[in-house]
Short mmCIF file of C-alpha atoms in Angstrom, two decimals:
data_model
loop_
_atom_site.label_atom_id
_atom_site.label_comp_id
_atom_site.label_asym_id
_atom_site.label_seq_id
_atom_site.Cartn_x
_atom_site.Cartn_y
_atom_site.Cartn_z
CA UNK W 1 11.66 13.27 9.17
CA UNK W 2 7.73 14.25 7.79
CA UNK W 3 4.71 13.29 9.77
CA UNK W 4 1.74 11.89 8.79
CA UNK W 5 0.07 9.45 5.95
CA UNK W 6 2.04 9.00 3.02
CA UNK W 7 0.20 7.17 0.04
CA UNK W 8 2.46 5.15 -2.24
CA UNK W 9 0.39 3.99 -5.08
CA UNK W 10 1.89 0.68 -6.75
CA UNK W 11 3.34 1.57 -10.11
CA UNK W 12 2.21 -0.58 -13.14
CA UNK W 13 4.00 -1.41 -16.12
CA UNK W 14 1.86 -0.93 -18.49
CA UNK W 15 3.16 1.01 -21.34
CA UNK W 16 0.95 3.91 -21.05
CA UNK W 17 2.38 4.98 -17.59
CA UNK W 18 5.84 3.89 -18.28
CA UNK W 19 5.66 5.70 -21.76
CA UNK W 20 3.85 8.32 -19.56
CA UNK W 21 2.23 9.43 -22.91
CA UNK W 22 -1.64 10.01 -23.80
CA UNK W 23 -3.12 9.15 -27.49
CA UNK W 24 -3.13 11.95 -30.17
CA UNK W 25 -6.83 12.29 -29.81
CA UNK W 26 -6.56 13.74 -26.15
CA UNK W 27 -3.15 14.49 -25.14
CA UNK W 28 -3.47 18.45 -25.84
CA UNK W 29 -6.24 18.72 -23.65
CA UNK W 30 -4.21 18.30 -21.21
CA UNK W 31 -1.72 20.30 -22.23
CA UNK W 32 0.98 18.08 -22.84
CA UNK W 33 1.42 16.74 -19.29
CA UNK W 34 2.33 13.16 -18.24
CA UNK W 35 -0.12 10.55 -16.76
CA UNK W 36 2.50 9.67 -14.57
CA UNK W 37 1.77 11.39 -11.05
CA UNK W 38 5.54 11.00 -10.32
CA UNK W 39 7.24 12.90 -13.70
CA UNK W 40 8.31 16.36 -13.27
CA UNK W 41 5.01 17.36 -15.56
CA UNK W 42 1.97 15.58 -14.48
CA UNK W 43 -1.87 15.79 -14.84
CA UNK W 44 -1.81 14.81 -10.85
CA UNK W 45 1.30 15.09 -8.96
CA UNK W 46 2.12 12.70 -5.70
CA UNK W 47 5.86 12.43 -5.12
CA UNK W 48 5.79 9.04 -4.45
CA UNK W 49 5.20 5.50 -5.50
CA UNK W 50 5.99 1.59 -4.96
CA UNK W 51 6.99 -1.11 -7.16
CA UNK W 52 7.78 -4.85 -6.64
CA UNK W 53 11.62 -5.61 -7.73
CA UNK W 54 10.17 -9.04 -9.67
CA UNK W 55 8.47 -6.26 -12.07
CA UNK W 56 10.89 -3.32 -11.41
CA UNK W 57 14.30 -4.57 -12.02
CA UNK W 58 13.52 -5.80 -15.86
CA UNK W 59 10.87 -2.80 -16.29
CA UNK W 60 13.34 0.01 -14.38
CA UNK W 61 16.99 -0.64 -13.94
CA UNK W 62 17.88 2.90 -13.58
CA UNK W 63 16.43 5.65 -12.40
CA UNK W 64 16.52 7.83 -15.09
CA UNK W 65 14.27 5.98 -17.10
CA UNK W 66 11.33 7.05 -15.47
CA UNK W 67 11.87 10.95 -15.72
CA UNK W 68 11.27 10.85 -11.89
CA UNK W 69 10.48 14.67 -10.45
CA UNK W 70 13.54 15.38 -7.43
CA UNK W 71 11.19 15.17 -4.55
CA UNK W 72 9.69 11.71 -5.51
CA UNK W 73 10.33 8.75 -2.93
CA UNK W 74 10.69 5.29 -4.36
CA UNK W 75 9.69 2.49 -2.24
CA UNK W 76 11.17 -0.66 -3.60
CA UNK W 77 9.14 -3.99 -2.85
CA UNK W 78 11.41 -7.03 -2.87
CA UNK W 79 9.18 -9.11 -4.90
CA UNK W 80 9.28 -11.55 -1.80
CA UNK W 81 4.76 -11.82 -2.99
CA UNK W 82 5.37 -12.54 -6.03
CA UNK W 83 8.67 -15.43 -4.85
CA UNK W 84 5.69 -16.94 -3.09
CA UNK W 85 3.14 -16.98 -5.41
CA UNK W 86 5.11 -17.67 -8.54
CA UNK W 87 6.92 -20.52 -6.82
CA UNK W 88 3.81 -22.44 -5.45
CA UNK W 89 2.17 -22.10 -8.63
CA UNK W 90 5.25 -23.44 -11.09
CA UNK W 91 7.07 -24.77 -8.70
CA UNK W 92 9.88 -26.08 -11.65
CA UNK W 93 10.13 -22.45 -12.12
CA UNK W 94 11.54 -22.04 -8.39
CA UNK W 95 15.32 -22.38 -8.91
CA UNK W 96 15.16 -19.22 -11.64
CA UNK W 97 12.92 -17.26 -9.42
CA UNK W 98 15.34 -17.53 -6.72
CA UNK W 99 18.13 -16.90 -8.71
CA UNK W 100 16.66 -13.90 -10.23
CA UNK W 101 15.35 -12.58 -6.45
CA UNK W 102 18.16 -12.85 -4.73
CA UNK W 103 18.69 -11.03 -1.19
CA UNK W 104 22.12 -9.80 -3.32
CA UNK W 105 20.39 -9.09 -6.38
CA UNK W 106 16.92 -7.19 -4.88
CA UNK W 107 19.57 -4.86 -2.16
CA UNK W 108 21.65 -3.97 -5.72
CA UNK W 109 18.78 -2.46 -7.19
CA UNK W 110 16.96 -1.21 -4.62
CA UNK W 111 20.11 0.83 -4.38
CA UNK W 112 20.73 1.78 -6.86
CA UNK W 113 16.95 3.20 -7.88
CA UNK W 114 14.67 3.22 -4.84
CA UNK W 115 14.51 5.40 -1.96
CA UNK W 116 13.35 2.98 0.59
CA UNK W 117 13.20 -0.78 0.27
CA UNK W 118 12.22 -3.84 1.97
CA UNK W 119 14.10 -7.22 2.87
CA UNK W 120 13.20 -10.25 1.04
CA UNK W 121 10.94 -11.98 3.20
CA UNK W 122 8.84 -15.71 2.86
CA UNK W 123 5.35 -14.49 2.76
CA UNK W 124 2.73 -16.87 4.96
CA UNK W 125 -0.67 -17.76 3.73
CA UNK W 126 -3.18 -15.82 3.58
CA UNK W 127 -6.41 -17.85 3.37
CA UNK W 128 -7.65 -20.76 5.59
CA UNK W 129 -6.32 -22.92 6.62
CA UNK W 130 -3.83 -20.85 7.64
CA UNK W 131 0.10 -22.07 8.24
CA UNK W 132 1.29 -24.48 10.56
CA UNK W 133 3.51 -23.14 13.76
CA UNK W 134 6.43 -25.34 12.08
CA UNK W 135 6.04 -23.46 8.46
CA UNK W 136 5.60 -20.15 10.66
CA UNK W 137 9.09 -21.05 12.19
CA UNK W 138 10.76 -21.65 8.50
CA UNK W 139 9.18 -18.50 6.67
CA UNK W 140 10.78 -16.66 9.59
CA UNK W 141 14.05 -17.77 9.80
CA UNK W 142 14.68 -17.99 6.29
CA UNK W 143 13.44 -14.31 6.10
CA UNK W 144 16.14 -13.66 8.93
CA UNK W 145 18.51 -14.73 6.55
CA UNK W 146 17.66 -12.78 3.31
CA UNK W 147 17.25 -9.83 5.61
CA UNK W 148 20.99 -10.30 7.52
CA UNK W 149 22.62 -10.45 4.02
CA UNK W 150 20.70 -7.49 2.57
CA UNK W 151 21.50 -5.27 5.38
CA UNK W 152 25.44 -6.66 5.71
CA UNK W 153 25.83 -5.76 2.16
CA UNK W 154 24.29 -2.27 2.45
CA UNK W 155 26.50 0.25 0.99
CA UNK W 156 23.88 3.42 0.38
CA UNK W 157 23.85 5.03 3.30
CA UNK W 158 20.98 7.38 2.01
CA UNK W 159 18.66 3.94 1.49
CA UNK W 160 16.51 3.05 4.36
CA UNK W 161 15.77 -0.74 4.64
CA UNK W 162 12.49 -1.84 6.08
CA UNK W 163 12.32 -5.21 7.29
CA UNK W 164 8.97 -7.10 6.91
CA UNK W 165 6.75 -8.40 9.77
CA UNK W 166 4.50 -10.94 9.31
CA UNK W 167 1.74 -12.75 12.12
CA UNK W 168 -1.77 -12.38 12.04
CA UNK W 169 -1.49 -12.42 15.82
CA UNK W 170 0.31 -10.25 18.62
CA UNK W 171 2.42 -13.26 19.59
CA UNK W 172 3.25 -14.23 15.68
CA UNK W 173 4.32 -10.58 14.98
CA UNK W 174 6.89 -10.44 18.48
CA UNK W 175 8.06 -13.68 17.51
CA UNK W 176 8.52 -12.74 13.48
CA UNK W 177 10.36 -9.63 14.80
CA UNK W 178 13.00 -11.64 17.45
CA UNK W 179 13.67 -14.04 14.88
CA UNK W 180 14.20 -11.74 11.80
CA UNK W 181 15.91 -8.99 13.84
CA UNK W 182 18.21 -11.35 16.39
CA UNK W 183 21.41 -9.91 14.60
CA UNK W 184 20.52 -6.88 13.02
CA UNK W 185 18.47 -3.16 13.23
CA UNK W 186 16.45 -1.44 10.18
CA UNK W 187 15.41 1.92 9.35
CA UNK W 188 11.76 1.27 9.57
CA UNK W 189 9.21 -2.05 9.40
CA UNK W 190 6.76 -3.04 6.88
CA UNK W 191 4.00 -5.55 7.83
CA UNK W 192 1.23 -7.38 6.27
CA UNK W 193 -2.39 -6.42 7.07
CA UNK W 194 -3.63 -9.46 5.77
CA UNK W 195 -6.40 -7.67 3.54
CA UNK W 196 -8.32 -7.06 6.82
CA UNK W 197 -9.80 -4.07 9.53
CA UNK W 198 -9.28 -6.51 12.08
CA UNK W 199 -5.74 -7.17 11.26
CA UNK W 200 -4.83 -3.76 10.32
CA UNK W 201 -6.11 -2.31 13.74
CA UNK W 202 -3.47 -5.03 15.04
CA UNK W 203 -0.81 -3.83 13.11
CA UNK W 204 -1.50 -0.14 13.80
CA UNK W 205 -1.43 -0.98 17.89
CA UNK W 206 1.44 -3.17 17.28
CA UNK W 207 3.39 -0.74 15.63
CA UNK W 208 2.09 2.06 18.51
CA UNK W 209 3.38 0.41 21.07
CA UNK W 210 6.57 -0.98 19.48
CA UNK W 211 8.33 2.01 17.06
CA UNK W 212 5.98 4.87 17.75
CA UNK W 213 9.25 7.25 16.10
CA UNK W 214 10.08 5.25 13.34
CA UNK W 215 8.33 5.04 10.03
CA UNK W 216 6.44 2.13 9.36
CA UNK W 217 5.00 0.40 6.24
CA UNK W 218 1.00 -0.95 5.45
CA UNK W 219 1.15 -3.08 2.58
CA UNK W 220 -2.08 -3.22 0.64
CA UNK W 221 -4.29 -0.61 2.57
CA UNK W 222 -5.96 2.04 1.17
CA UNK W 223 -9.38 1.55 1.31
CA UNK W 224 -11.35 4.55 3.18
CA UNK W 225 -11.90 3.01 6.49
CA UNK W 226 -8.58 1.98 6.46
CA UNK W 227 -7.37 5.25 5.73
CA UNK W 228 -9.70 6.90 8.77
CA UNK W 229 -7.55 3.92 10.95
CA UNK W 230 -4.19 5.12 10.01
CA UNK W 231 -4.89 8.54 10.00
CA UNK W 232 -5.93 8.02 13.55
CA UNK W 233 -2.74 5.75 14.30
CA UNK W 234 -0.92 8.72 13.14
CA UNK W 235 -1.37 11.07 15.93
CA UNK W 236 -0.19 8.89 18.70
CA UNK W 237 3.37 8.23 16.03
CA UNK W 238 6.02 10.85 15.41
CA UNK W 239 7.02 9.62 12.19
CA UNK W 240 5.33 8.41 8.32
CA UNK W 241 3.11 5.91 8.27
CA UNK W 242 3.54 4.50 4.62
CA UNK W 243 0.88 2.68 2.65
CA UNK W 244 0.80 1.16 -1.04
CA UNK W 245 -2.37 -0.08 -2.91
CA UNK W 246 -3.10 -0.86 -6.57
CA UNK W 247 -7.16 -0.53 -6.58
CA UNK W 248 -6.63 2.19 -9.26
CA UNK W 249 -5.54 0.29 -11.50
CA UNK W 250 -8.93 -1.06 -11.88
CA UNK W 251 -9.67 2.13 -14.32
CA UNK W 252 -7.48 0.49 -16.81
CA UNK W 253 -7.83 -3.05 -16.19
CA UNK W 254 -11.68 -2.89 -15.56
CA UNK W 255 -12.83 0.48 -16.98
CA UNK W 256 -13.94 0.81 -12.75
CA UNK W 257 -14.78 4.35 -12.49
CA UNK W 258 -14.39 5.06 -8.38
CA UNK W 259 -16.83 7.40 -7.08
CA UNK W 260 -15.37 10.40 -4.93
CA UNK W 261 -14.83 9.79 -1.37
CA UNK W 262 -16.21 5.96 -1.58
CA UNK W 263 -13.43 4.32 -3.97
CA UNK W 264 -12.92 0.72 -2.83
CA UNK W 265 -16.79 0.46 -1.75
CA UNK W 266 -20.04 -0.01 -3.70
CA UNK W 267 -20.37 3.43 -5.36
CA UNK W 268 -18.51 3.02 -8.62
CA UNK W 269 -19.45 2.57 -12.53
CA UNK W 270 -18.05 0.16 -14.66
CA UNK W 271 -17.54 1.92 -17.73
CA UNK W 272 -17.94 0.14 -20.92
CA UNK W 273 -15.87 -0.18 -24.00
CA UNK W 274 -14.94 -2.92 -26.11
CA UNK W 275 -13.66 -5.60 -23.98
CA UNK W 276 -16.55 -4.72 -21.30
CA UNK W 277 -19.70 -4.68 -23.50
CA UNK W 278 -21.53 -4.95 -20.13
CA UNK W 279 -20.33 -1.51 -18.38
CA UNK W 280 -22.55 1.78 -18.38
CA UNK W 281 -22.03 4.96 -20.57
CA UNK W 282 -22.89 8.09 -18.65
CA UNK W 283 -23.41 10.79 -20.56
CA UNK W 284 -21.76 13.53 -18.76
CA UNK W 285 -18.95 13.67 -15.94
CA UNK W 286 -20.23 14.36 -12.44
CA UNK W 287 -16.54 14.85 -11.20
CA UNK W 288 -14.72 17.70 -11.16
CA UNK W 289 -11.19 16.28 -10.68
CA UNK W 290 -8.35 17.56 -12.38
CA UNK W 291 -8.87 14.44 -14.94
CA UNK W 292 -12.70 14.35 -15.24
CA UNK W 293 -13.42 18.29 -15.82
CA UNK W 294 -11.19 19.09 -18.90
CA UNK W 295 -13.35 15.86 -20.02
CA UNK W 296 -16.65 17.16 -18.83
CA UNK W 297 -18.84 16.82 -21.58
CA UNK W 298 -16.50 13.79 -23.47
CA UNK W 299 -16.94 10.90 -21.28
CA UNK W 300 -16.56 8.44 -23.72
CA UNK W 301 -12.95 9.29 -24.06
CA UNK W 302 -12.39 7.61 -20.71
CA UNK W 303 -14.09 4.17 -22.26
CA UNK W 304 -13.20 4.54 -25.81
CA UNK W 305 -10.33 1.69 -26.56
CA UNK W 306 -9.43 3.36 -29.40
CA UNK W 307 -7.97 6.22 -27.63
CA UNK W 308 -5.98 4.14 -25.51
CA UNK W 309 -7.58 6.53 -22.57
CA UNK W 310 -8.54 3.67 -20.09
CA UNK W 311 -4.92 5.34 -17.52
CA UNK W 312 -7.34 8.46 -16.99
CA UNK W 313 -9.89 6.23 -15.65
CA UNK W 314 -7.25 4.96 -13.70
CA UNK W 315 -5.62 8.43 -12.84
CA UNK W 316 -9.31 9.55 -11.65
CA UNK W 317 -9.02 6.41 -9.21
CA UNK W 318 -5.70 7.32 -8.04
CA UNK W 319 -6.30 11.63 -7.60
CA UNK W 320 -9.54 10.53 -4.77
CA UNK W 321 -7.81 7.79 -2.90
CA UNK W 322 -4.82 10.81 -2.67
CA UNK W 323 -7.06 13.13 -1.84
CA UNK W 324 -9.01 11.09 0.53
CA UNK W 325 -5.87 10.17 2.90
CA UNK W 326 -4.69 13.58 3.30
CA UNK W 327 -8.56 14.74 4.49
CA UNK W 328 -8.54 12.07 6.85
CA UNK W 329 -5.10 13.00 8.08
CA UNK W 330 -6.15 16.59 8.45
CA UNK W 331 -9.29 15.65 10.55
CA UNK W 332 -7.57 13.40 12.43
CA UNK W 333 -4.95 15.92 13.61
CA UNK W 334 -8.05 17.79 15.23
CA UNK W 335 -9.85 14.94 16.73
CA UNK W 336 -12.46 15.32 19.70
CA UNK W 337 -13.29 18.55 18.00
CA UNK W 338 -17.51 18.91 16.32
CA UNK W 339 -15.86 18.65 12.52
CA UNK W 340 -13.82 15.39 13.89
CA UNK W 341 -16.87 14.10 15.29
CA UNK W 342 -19.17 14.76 12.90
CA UNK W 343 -16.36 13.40 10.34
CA UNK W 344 -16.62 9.67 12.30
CA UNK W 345 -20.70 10.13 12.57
CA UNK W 346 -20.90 10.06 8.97
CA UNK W 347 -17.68 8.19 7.60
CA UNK W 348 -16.52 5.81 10.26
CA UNK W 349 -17.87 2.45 10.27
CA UNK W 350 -19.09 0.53 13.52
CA UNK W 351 -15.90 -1.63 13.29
CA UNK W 352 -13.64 1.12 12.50
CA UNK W 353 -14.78 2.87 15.69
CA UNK W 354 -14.36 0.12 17.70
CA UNK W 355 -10.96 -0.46 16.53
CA UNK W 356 -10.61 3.39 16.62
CA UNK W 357 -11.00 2.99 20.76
CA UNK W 358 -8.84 0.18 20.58
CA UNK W 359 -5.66 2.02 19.36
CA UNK W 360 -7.05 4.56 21.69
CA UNK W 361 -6.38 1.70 24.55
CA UNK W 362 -3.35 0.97 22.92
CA UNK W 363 -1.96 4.61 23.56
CA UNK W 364 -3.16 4.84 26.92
CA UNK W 365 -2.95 1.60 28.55
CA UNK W 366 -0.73 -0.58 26.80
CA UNK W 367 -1.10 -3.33 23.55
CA UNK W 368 -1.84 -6.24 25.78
CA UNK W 369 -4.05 -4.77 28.32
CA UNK W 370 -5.99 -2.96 25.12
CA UNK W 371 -6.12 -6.09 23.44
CA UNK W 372 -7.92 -7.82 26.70
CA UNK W 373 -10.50 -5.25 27.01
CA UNK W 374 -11.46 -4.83 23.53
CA UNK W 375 -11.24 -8.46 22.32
CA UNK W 376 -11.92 -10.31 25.70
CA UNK W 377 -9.27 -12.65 25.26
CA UNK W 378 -6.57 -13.28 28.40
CA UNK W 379 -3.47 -12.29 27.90
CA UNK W 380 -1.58 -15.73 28.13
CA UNK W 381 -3.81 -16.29 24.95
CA UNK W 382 -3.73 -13.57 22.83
CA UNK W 383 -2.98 -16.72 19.87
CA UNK W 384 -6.49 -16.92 19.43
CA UNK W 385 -7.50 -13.97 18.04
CA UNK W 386 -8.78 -15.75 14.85
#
């Protein structure tokens, strides 16, 4: 079993990646190879990558399809999100969306094509005001039963199931995991960060204290601080700490051209082309990644529309955050040392080193008695973090 950060970037499917092809106009100067980091010929390699089953069992119903390289691990989402979402927001569409994400349904393709998957689970609410204790209660238990039929019908023995943990607090998350895993174990745990530093640094301790030699699963996290967080999570686990994010994507969506070592912050260019008459044109590349240099003097061909090019803006995107995790691991595995210090001087933000101390607690001391000291709650109250 590897050790350490393991990035899964969320696959789109847009027809340039799944096609995996580049225009005419540009596709030799790359020598032929795929956009797709996870083909057996790509511009950027990563041997991994995510998808949610709502998209991936129309999109990808075999594996084959995809012209994956051997090495590459799939992590299946169940589409659980998008059940949510979808459902709320057509609510008459409900009965198909449930019929097509079915606990039976998402296990027989995650199977049969992913690596790793995830139990169907009732996402909570995100935004204020949050969920009531009563619809807490219901998400959970009917989670407990999509996950209990997924895992009694398992018949890969290679796939790993990772059940999902939701709570925003440590109480919510103990009480998610009784419920949902009353009658049955799983190969590893994914849980919701909740799009937050404060929440993530919960998850991280929760998951230190609770399966510090299992894998376990961030979903949504990728943003530097949050990858200085993990990386430091890491060394006190003796297992993968997964994580998924989609923020490159903004290359092709947005023509959002992430600077290096500050992608998900303030230091990017939005590029412009036709549909974003408002973007910047730069007239020369000042990154020499293995997409921007062959480029180095054409930037337009990342913001020209007719070239279709708008994945290597997105492919840029994707080769820092990469790059950015496995730095931070590497420091991290050296901590307390002048380059790990200096590192946090000049990278870490106030918060992150706060939290940094609190996992730190966590390690030494304990969850709850870290918690106390670092967020000067009692313990019979920890509910009221938020």
């Amino acid at each position: 079993m590897r050790k350490g950060l393991f990035h899964l970037p969320v696959m789109t499917t847009d027809r340039e990646f799944v096609s995996q092809t580049l225009s005419n106009e540009i596709k030799d100067i790359y020598d032929g190879k795929s956009i797709a980091w996870y083909s057996k010929n790509p511009i950027v390699r990563h041997p991994g990558t995510l998808i949610s089953a709502y998209y991936g069992m129309t999109a990808f119903p075999n594996r084959d399809i995809l012209d994956f390289a051997d090495d590459v691990i799939f992590f299946g989402d169940s589409g659980g999100y998008q059940l949510g979402t979808l459902g709320t927001k057509y609510p008459d569409q409900l009965p198909k969306l449930k019929e097509k994400l079915s606990p039976a349904k998402v296990l027989q393709w995650q199977e049969s094509v992913c690596d790793i998957g995830m139990t169907l689970d009732v996402p909570l609410k995100r935004d204020f005001p949050y969920y009531s204790p009563d619809e807490f209660l219901h998400a959970a238990r009917e989670s407990k039963l999509y996950g209990d039929i997924m895992r009694a019908n398992q018949t890969n023995e290679k796939f790993q199931l990772f059940n999902v943990i939701h709570g925003r607090t440590i109480e919510e998350m103990e009480t998610w995991r009784t419920i949902t895993e009353a009658d049955y174990t799983f190969d590893g745990h994914s849980l919701a960060a909740q799009r937050s530093l404060e929440t993530l640094a919960l998850n991280l301790g929760y998951a230190i204290e609770h399966f510090p030699n299992t894998p376990f699963h961030i979903l949504g996290a990728s943003k530097t601080q949050a990858c200085i967080l993990m990386a430091h999570a890491n060394t006190y686990t003796k297992s993968t700490i997964y994580y998924d994010s989609s923020t490159y994507i903004g290359g092709r969506s947005f023509r959002r051209y992430e600077s290096p070592f500050n992608y998900g912050g303030v230091g990017f260019t939005m590029l412009q082309d036709d549909d974003h008459p408002n973007g910047d044109q730069i007239s020369t590349m000042f990154c020499d990644c293995p997409i921007c240099h062959p480029i180095k003097d054409r930037p337009n061909l990342l913001w020209d529309s007719g070239t279709k090019s708008g994945a290597l803006c997105s492919l840029h995107n994707l080769y820092w955050q990469i790059t950015y995790g496995k730095m931070t691991e590497a420091i991290s595995e050296n901590k307390n040392t002048d380059g790990w210090n200096s590192f946090m001087a000049n990278n870490a933000s106030e918060k992150t080193r706060k939290y940094i101390r609190f996992l730190d607690d966590v390690h030494d001391k304990g969850l709850e008695d870290a918690y106390c000291i670092h967020f000067k709650q009692n313990t019979d109250n920890l509910g009221e973090w938020y």
